[in-house]
Tab-separated table of C-alpha atoms in Angstrom:
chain	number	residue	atom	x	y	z
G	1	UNK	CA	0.000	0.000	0.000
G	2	UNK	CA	1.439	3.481	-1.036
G	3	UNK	CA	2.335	5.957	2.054
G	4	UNK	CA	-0.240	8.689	2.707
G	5	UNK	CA	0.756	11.431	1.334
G	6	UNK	CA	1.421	14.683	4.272
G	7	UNK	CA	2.299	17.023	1.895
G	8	UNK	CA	0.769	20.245	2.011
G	9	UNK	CA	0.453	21.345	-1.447
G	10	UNK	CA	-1.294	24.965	-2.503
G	11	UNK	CA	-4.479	23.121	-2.997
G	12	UNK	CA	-4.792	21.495	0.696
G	13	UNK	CA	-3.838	24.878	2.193
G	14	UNK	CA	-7.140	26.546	0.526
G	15	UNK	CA	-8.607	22.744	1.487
G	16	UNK	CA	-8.005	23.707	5.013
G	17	UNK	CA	-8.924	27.182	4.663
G	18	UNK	CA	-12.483	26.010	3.589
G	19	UNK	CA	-12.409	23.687	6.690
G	20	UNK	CA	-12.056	26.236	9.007
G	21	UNK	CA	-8.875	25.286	10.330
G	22	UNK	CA	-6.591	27.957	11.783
G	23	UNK	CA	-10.232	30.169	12.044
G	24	UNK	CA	-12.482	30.329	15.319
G	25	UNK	CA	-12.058	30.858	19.133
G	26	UNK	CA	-13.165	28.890	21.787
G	27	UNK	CA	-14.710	25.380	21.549
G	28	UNK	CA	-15.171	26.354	17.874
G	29	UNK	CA	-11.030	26.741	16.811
G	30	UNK	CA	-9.925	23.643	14.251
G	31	UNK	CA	-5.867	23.843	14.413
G	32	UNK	CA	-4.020	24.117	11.563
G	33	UNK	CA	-2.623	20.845	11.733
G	34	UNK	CA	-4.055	17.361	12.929
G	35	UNK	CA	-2.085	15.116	14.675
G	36	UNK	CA	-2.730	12.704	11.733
G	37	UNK	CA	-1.273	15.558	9.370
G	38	UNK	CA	2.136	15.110	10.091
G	39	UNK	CA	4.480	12.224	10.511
G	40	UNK	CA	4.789	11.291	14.676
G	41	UNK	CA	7.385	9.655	16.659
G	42	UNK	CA	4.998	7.748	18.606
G	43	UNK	CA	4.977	11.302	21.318
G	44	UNK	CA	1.868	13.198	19.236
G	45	UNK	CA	-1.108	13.044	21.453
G	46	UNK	CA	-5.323	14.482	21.899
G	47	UNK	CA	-6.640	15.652	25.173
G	48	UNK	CA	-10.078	17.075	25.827
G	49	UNK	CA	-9.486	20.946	27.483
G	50	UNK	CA	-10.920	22.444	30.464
G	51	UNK	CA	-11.010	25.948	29.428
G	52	UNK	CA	-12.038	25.109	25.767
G	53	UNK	CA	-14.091	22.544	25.889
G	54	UNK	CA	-12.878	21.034	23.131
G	55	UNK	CA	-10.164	18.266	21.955
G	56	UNK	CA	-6.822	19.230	21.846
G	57	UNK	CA	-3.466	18.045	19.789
G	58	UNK	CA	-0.639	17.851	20.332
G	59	UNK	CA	2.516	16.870	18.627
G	60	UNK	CA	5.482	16.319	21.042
G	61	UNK	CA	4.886	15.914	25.087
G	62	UNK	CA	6.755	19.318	25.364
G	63	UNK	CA	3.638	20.771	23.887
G	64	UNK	CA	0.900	18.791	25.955
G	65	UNK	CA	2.592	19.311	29.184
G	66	UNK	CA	2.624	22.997	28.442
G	67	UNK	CA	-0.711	23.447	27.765
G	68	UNK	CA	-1.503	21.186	31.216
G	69	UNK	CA	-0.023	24.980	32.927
G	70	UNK	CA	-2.233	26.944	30.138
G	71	UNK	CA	-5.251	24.655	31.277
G	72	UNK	CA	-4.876	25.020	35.139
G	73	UNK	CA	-4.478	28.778	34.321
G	74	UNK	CA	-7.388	31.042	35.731
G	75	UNK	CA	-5.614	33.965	33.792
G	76	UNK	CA	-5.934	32.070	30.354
G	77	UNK	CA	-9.680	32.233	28.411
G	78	UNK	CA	-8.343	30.431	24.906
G	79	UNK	CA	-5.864	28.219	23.846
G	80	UNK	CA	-5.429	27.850	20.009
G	81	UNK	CA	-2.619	25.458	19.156
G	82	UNK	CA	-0.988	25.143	15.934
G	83	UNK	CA	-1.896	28.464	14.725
G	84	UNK	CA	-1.349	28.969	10.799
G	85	UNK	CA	1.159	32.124	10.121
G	86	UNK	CA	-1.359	33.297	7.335
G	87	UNK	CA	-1.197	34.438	4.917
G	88	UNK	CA	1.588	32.582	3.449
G	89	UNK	CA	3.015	35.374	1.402
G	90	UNK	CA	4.133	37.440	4.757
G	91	UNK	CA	5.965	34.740	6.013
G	92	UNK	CA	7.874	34.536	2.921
G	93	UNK	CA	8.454	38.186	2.012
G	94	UNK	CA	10.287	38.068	5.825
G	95	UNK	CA	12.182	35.276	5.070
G	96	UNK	CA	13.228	37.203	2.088
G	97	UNK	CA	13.936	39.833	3.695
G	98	UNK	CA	15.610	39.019	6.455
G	99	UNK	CA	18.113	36.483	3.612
G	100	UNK	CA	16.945	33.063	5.206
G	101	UNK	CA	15.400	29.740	3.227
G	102	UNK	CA	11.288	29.524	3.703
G	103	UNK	CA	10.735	26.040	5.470
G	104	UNK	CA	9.589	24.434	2.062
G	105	UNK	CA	8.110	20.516	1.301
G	106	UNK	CA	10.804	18.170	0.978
G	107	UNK	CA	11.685	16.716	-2.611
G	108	UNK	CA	8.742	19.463	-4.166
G	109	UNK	CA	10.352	23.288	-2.855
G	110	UNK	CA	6.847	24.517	-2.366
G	111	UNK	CA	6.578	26.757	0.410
G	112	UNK	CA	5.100	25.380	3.390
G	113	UNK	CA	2.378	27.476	5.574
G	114	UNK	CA	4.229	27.691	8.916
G	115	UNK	CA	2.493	27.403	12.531
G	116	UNK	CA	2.482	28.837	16.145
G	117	UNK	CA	2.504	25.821	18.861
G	118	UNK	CA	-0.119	27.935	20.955
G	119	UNK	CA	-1.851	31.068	20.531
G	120	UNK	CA	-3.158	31.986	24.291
G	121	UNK	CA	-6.001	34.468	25.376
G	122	UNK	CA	-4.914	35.905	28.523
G	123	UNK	CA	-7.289	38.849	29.708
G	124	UNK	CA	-8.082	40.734	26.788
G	125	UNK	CA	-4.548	40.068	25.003
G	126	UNK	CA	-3.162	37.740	22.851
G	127	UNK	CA	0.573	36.055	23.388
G	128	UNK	CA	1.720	33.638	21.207
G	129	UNK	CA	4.455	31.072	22.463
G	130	UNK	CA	6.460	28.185	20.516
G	131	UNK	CA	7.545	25.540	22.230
G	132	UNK	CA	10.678	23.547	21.699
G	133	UNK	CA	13.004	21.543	23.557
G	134	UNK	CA	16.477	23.566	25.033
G	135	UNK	CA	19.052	21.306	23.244
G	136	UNK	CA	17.276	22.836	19.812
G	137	UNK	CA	17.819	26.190	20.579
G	138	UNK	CA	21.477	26.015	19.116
G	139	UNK	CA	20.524	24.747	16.174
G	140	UNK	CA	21.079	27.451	13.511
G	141	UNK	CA	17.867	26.590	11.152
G	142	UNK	CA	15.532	26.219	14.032
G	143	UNK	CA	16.853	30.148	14.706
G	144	UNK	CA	15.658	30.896	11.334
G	145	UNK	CA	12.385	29.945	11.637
G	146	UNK	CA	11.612	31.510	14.934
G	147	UNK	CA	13.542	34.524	13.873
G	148	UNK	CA	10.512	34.468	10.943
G	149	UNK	CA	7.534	33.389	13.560
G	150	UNK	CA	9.099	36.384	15.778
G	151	UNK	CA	8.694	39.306	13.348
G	152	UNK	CA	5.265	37.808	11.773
G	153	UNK	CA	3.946	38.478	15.454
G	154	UNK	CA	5.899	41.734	15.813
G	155	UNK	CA	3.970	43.034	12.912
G	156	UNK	CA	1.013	42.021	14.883
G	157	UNK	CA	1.843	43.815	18.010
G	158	UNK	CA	1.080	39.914	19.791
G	159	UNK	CA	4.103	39.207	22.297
G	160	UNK	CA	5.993	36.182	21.142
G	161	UNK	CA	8.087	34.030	23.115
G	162	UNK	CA	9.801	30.685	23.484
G	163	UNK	CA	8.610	27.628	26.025
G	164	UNK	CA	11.446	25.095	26.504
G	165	UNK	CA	11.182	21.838	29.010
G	166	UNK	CA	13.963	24.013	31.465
G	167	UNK	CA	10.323	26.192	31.884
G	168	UNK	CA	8.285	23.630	32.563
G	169	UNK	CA	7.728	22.544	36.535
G	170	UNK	CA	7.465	18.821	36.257
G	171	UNK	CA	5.958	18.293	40.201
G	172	UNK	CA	3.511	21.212	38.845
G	173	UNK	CA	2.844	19.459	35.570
G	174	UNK	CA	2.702	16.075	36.875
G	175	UNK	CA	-0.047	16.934	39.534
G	176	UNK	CA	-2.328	18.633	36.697
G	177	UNK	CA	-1.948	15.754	34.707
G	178	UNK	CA	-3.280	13.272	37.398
G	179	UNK	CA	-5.823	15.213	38.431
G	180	UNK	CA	-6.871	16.533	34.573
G	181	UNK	CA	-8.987	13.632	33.438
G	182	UNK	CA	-11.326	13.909	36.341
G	183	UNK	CA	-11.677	17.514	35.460
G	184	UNK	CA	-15.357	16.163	33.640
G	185	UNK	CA	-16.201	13.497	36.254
G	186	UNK	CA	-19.056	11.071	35.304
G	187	UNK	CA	-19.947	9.843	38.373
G	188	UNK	CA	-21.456	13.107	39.448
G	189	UNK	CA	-24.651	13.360	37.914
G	190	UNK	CA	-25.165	9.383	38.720
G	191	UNK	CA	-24.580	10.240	42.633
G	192	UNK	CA	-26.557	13.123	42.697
G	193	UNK	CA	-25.933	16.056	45.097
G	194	UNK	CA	-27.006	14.811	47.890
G	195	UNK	CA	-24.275	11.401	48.114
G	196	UNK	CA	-21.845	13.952	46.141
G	197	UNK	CA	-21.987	16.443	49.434
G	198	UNK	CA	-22.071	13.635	51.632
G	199	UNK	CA	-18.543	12.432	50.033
G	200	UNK	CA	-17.351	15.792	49.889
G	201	UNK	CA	-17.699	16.638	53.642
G	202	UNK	CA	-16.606	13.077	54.653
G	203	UNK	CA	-13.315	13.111	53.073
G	204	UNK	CA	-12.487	16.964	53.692
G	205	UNK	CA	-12.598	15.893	57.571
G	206	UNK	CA	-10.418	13.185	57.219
G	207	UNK	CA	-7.797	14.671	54.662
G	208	UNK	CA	-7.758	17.922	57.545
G	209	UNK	CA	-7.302	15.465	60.583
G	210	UNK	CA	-4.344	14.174	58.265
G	211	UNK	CA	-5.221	10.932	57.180
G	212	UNK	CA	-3.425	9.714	53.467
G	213	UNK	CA	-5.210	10.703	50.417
G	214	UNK	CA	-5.735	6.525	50.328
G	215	UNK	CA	-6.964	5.832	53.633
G	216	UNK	CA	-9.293	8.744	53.397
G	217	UNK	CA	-10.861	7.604	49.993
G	218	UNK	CA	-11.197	3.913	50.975
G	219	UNK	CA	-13.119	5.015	54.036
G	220	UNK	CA	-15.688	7.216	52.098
G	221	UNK	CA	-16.121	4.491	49.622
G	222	UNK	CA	-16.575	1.949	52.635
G	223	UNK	CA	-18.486	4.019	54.604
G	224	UNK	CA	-20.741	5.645	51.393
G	225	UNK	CA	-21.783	2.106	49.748
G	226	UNK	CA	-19.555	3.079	46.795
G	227	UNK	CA	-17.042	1.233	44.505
G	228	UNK	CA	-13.702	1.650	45.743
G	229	UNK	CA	-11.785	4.142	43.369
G	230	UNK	CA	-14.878	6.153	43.373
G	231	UNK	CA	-13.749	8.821	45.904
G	232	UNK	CA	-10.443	9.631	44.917
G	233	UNK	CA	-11.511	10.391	41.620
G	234	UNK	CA	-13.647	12.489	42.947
G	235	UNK	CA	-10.365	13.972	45.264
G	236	UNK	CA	-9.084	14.469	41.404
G	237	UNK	CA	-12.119	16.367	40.370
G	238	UNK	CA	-12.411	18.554	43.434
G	239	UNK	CA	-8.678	19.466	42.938
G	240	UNK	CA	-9.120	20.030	39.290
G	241	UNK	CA	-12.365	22.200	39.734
G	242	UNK	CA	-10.314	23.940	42.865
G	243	UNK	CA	-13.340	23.424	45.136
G	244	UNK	CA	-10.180	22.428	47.331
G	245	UNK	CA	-6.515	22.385	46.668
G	246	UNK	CA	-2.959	21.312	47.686
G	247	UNK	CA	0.498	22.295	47.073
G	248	UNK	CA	0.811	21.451	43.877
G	249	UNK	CA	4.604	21.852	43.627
G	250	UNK	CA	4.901	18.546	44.983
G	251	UNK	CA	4.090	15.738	44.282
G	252	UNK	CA	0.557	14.210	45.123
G	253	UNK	CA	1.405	10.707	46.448
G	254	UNK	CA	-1.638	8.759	47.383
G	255	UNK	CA	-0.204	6.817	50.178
G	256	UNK	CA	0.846	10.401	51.805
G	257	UNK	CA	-0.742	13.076	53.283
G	258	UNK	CA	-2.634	15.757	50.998
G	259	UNK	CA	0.280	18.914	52.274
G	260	UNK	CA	-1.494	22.060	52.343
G	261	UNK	CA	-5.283	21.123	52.087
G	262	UNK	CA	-7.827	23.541	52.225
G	263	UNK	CA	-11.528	24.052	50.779
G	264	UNK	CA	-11.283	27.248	48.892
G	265	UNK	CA	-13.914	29.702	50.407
G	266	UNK	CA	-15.017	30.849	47.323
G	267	UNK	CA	-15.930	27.545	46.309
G	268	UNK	CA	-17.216	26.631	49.592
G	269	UNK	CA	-20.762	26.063	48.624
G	270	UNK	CA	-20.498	25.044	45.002
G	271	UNK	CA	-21.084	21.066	43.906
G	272	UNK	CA	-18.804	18.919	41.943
G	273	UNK	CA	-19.649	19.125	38.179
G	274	UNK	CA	-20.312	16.402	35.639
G	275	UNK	CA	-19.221	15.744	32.527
């Protein structure tokens, strides 16, 4: 069977146009490219957002653990990844310009329409940040390119920066990732408020008197009729809704202590959410 082509040829950029990719805000934005658009190391991944609402992809674990902090964010109201650089005549008059090669298709020299990892609504602004690894930062071409993504958004008057793994928290990261999932819990609506308070009140007391996370949940399940698991997910979603939190710059361990617990006050009298 003959490889799929991934080409992007002048006639799938106006394809994607007419899609609606790169266009939208919200639960609404289509990025530019698909994980299934390019060719993956195994690392490209999808993950459904909390402040979007809508799937997610990503295509290196640099860029999904970034956009865990963007998520967890109560400063950030979008995130668009893989933002087209459109159209793609500006990007090439600058690389003209400014005397450097136009990242171009392989084995075809047409021009290729170049991307932004994330374009991020913060407030009523814009910033638009490209993530890449530190060790690629000495790499002459990959200084080319940004130096081109840099003055497209300069035109723009949109702050542009660079996200490497050296600015990424992994404790921080790690924590949002374990509790993300949970974020839309399905058990709520099947418990109803009344168990749902019930559970919540339960295991506040014993996570303050300083039982383990574990202990705590196994009790509430015992104690609540419910299948064992049940409440710590439910930890998870209270965490990711911050109806309560914990220091998460270290690591959530189960089998430990929740350090720094606390029910938020603004979110004293607010139930867990479904799905």
């Amino acid at each position: 069977m003959a490889k799929r082509k991934r080409q992007i040829t002048g006639a799938k950029i106006e394809k994607y146009i007419k899609e609606g990719r790169g266009q939208g805000i919200g639960k609404d934005y289509l990025p530019w490219l698909e994980i299934q658009d390019v060719p993956s190391d195994g690392r490209a991944t999808r993950g459904k957002g909390w402040t979007t609402n809508r799937r997610h992809d990503f295509m290196s674990d640099l860029e999904r653990d970034y956009f865990y902090i963007l998520d967890f964010s109560d400063e950030v109201t979008d995130i668009r990844e893989q933002y087209p650089l459109l159209p793609l005549e500006e990007t090439m008059i600058i690389a003209e310009e400014i005397g450097v090669k136009h990242p171009m298709i392989p084995h075809t020299g047409e021009p290729v329409v170049m991307t932004t990892d994330f374009l991020i609504t913060v407030g009523n602004k814009n910033v638009a940040r490209t993530v890449k690894p530190a060790a690629e930062l000495e790499d002459k071409r990959t200084i080319e390119k940004f130096e081109i993504e840099r003055r497209y958004w300069e035109s723009r008057h949109v702050d542009w920066g660079i996200i490497t793994d050296l600015d990424i928290p992994d404790y921080f990261v790690r924590n949002i990732e374990w509790v993300h999932k949970e974020f839309h819990n399905e058990d709520v609506p099947d418990l109803g408020p009344f168990v749902i308070n019930q559970l919540q009140s339960m295991l506040a007391k014993y996570l303050v008197e300083g039982d383990t996370i574990a202990r705590s949940c196994l009790v509430c399940d015992e104690q609540l009729g419910l299948e064992v698991g049940t409440s710590l997910a439910l930890f998870r979603h209270f965490i990711g809704r911050k109806i309560w939190s914990v220091n998460m710059n270290e690591r959530i361990v189960p089998t430990l202590k929740a350090k720094d617990f606390q029910i938020n006050e603004s979110f004293r009298s607010v139930q867990a959410k479904g799905g």
